[in-house]
XYZ file of C-alpha atoms in Angstrom:
343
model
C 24.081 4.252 -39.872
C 21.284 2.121 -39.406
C 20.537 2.256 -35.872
C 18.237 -1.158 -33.881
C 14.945 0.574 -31.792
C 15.860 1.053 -28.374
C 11.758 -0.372 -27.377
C 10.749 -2.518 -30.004
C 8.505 -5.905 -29.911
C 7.820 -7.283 -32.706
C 3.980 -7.627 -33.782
C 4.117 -11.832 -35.030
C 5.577 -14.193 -33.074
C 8.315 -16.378 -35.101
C 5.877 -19.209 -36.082
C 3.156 -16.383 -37.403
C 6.304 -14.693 -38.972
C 7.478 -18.270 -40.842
C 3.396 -18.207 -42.409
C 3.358 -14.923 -42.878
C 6.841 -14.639 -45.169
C 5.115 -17.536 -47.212
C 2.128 -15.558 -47.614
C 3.862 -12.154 -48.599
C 6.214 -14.349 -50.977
C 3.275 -16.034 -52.938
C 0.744 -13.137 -53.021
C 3.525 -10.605 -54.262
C 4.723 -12.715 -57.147
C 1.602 -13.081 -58.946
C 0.945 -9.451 -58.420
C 4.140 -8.518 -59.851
C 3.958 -11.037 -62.746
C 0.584 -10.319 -63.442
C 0.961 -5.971 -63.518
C 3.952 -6.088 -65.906
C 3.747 -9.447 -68.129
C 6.173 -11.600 -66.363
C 7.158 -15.566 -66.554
C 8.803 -17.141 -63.989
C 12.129 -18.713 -65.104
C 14.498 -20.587 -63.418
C 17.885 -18.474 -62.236
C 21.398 -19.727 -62.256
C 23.183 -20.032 -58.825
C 26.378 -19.577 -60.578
C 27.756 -18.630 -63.848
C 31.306 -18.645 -65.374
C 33.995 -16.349 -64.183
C 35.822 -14.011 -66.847
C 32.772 -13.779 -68.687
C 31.275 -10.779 -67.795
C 27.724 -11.892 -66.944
C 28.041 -11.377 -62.956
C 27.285 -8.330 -61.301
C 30.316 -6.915 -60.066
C 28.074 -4.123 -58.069
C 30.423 -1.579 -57.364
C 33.799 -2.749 -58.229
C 34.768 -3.714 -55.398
C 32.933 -6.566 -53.970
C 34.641 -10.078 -54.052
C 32.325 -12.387 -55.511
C 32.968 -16.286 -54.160
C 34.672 -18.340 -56.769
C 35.153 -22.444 -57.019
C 36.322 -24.478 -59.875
C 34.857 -27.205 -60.913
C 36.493 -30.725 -60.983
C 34.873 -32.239 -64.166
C 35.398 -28.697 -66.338
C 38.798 -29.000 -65.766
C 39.144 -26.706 -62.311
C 37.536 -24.019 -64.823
C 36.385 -20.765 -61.873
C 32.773 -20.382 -61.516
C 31.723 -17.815 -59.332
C 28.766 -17.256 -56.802
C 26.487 -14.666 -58.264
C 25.595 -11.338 -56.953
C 23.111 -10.705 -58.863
C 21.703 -11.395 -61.997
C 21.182 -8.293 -63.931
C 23.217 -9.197 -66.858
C 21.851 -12.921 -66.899
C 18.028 -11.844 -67.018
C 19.145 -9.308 -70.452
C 20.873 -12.764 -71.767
C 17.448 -14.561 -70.879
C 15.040 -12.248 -72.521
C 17.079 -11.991 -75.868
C 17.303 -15.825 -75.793
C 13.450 -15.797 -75.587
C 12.874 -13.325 -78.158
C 10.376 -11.877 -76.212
C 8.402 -9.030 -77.627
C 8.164 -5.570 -75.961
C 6.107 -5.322 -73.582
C 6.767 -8.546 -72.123
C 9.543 -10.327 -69.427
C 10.753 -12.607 -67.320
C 10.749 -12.730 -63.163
C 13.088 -15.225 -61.346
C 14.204 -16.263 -57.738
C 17.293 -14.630 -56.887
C 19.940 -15.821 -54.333
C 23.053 -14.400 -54.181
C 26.151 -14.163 -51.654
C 27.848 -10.555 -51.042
C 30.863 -11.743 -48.472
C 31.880 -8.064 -48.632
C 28.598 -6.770 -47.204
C 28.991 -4.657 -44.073
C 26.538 -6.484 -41.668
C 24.042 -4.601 -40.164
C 20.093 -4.261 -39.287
C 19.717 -4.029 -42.975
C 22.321 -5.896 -44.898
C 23.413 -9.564 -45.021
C 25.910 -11.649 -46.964
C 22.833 -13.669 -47.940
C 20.827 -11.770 -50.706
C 17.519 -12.945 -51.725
C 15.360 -10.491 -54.327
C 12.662 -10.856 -57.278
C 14.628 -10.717 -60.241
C 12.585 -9.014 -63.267
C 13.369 -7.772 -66.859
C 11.069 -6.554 -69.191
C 12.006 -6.388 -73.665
C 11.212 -2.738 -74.370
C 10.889 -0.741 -77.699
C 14.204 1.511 -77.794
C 11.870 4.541 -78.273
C 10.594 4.209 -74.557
C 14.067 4.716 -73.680
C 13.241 7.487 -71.467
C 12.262 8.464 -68.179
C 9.078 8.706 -68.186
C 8.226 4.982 -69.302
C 10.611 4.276 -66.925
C 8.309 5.825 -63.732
C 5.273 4.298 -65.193
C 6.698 1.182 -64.596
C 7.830 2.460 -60.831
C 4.402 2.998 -60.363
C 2.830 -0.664 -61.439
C 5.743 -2.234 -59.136
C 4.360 0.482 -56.073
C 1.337 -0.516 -56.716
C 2.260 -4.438 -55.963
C 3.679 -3.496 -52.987
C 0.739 -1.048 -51.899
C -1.933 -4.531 -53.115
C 0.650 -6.855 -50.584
C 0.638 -4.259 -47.839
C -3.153 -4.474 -47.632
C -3.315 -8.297 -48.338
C -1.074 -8.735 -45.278
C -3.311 -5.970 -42.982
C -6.638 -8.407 -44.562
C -4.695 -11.285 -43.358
C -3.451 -9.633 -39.503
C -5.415 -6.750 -38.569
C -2.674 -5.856 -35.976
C -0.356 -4.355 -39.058
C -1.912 -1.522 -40.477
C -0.865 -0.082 -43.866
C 1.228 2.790 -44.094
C 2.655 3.469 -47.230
C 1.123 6.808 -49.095
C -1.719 6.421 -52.143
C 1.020 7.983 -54.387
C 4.893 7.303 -54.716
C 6.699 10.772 -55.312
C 9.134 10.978 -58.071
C 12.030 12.847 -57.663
C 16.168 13.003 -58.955
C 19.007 12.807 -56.975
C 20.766 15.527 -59.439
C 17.799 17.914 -57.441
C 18.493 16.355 -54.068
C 22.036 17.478 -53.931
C 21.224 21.156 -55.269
C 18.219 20.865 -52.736
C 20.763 20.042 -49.873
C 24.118 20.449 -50.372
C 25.216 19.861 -46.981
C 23.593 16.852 -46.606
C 24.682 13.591 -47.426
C 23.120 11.075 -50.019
C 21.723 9.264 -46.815
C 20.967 12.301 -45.297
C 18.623 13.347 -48.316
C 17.259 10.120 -48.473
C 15.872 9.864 -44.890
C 14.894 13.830 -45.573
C 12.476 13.242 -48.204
C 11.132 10.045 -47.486
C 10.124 10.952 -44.117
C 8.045 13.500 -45.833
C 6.650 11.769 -48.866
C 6.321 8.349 -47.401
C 7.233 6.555 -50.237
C 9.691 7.967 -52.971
C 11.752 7.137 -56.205
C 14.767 8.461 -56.596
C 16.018 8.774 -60.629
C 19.570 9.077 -61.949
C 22.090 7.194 -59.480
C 25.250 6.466 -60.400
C 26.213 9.502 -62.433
C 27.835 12.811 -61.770
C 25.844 14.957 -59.525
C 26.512 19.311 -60.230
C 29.396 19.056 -57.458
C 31.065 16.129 -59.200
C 29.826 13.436 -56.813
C 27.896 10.238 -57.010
C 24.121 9.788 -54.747
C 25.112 6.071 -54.676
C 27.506 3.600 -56.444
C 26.137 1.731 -60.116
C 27.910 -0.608 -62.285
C 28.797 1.044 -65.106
C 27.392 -2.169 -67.597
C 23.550 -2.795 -67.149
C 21.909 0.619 -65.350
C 21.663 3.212 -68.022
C 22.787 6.380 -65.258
C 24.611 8.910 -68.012
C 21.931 9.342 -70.474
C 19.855 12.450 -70.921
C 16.808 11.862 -69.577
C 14.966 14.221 -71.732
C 13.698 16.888 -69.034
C 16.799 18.404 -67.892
C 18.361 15.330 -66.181
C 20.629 12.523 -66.387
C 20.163 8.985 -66.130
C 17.574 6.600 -66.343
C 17.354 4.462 -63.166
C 16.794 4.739 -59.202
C 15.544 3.042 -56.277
C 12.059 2.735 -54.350
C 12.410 3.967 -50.967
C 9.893 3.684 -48.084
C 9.825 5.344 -44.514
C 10.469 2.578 -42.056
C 8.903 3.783 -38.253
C 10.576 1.088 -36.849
C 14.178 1.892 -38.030
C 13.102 5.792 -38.439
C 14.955 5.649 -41.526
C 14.441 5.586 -45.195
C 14.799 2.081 -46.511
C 15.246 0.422 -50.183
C 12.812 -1.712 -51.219
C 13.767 -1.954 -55.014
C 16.675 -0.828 -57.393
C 15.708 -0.577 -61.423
C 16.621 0.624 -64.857
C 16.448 0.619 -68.388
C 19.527 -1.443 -69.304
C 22.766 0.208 -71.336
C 22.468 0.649 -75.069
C 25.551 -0.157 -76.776
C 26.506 3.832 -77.008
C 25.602 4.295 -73.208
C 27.600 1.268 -72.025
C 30.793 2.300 -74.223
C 30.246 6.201 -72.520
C 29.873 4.248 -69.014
C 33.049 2.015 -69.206
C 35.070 5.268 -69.863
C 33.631 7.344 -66.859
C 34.783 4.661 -64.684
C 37.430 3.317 -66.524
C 37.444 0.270 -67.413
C 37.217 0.270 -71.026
C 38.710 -3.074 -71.029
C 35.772 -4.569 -70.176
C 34.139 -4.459 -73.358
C 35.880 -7.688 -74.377
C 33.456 -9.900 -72.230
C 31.297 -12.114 -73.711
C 28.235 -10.054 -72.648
C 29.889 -6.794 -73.416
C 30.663 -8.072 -76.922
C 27.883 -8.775 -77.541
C 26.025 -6.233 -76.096
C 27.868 -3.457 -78.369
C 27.309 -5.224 -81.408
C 23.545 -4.709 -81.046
C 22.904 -8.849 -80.559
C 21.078 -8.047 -77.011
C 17.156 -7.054 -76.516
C 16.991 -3.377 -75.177
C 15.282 -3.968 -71.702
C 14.157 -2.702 -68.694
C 14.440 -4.064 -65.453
C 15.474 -4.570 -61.654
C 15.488 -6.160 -58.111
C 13.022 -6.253 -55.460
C 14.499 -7.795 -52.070
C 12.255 -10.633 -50.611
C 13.668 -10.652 -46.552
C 13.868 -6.626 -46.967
C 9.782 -6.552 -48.390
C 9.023 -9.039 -45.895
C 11.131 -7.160 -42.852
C 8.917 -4.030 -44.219
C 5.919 -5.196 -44.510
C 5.808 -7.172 -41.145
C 7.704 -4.559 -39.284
C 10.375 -5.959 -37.916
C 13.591 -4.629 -36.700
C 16.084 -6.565 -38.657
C 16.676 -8.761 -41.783
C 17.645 -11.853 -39.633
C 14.169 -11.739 -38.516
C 12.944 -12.839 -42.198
C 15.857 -14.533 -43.995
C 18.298 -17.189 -41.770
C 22.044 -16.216 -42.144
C 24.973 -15.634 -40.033
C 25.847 -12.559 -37.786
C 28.544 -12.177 -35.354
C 28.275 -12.631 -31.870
C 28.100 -9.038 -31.092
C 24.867 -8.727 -33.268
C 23.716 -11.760 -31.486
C 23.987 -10.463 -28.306
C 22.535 -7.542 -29.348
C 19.713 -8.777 -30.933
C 18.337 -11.106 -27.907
C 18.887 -8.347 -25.544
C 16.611 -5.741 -27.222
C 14.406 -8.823 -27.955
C 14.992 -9.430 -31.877
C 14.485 -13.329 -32.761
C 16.981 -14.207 -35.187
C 15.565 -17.140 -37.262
């Protein structure tokens, strides 16, 4: 559990922090566009419910639904995220590989557990990339880790350029490792656990292969089973070909996600994925359909939260401190005892 800093003042004061989140905002965009071959596109708030194309995260999330008056009360439904919608995008584009698409993301999670992390109020870089299906492997899959670190590293030292009073901290190199070696590693520890383990010592981490079987049967973290590719061979001994960025936060002292990615499912690897975690059904969707009948450009791609980069990078204590949404009183209190502006 993430835990708030018993001493903690934060560095910016809230007008400072408002310029500052602009800054971050702009000057990580273009990086990111600019290192993989990106165009900005504009993102649906919404899409159609019973269709497929939302991200139903791990199963069990409720997404918010409305219907809509003039489409005969037809359900439309809040997305939570758009990892579906960006493969959709990119086919419709025809881009070639090597190429993609980046998009403002905002999404509502009224399931989220709030905390000094997490918020029913999502906000994230969208990206997708059109790749060749023979760098469907792992190892195009970390060079691309590495040209996103490297954005981050560029804004971390933009921001220090900018207000000399934040010094960088993230490592020259992110280490690569798999969560299938984590849990032989430490079996007694949980995924969090190894998480805050190893990215206290590396500084900065990626973590491949979540959402499959582990050796003891368990999962490192929960993955949809239809756009993450997490039960394919990886080619050197492992399974699956996605993960997450992690960096050491001092102020939380705990490992914290910056960034979720993956090549998407082929139409073999989404069929194998439905049946682990049965729901077979699915593949009657509009996306799945077509998806399995080979119509969809095989891509890469992922997230990149804006208030969690921003609550990073400025070193702040908690999310409300970058993004404005609700909390409940208790957090409130909380938060203006130990001296945590809420915007």
């Amino acid at each position: 559990m993430i835990k708030l800093p018993a001493k903690y003042k934060s560095i910016l004061d809230t007008k400072e922090t408002e310029h500052a989140i602009v800054a971050i905002k702009d000057f990580f965009q273009l990086a990111l566009s600019t290192e993989l071959n990106l165009t900005r596109v504009t993102a649906p708030l919404f899409v159609g419910a019973g269709t497929g194309i939302n991200d139903d995260l791990n199963g069990v999330e409720r997404p918010v639904t409305f219907p809509v008056k003039s489409l005969n009360e037809q359900k439309m439904e809040i997305v939570q995220s758009l990892a579906k919608w960006k493969r959709l995008k990119v086919t419709d584009l025809k881009l070639d590989p090597g190429f993609g698409i980046y998009t403002d993301m905002n999404a509502l999670r009224p399931d989220e557990d709030l905390d000094p992390i997490h918020s029913i109020y999502v906000d994230q870089w969208d990206w997708c990339i059109a790749i060749d299906p023979l760098d469907r492997n792992v190892y195009f899959l970390h060079e691309i880790v590495k040209k996103v670190y490297r954005c981050i590293q560029r804004t971390e030292f933009f921001l220090y350029d900018r207000y000399p009073k934040i010094k960088p901290i993230l490592p020259k190199e992110i280490k690569i490792l798999y969560a299938d070696d984590l849990q032989k590693l430490y079996p007694k520890l949980t995924p969090k656990e190894r998480e805050d383990k190893v990215t206290k010592e590396y500084g900065a981490v990626f973590i491949t292969g979540i959402g499959g079987k582990l050796p003891d049967g368990s999962i490192h973290d929960g993955r949809a089973p239809d756009y993450d590719d997490w039960i394919t061979e990886s080619g050197d001994g492992h399974r699956g070909l996605n993960g997450d960025i992690l960096v050491w936060n001092p102020v939380l002292d705990s490992a914290f996600e910056l960034s979720s990615m993956g090549i998407r499912v082929s139409p073999e690897s989404l069929k194998a994925q439905l049946e682990e975690r049965g729901c077979p059904e699915r593949a009657k969707f509009e996306f799945h359909s077509k998806l399995l009948k080979g119509e969809l450009t095989q891509t890469l791609g992922g997230g990149i939260g804006q208030s969690r980069l921003c609550m990073f990078l400025l070193r702040k204590a908690h999310i409300g401190e970058t993004q404005v949404s609700v909390w409940t009183d208790e957090i409130k209190k909380d938060c203006k005892k130990r001296g945590i502006v809420l915007l």
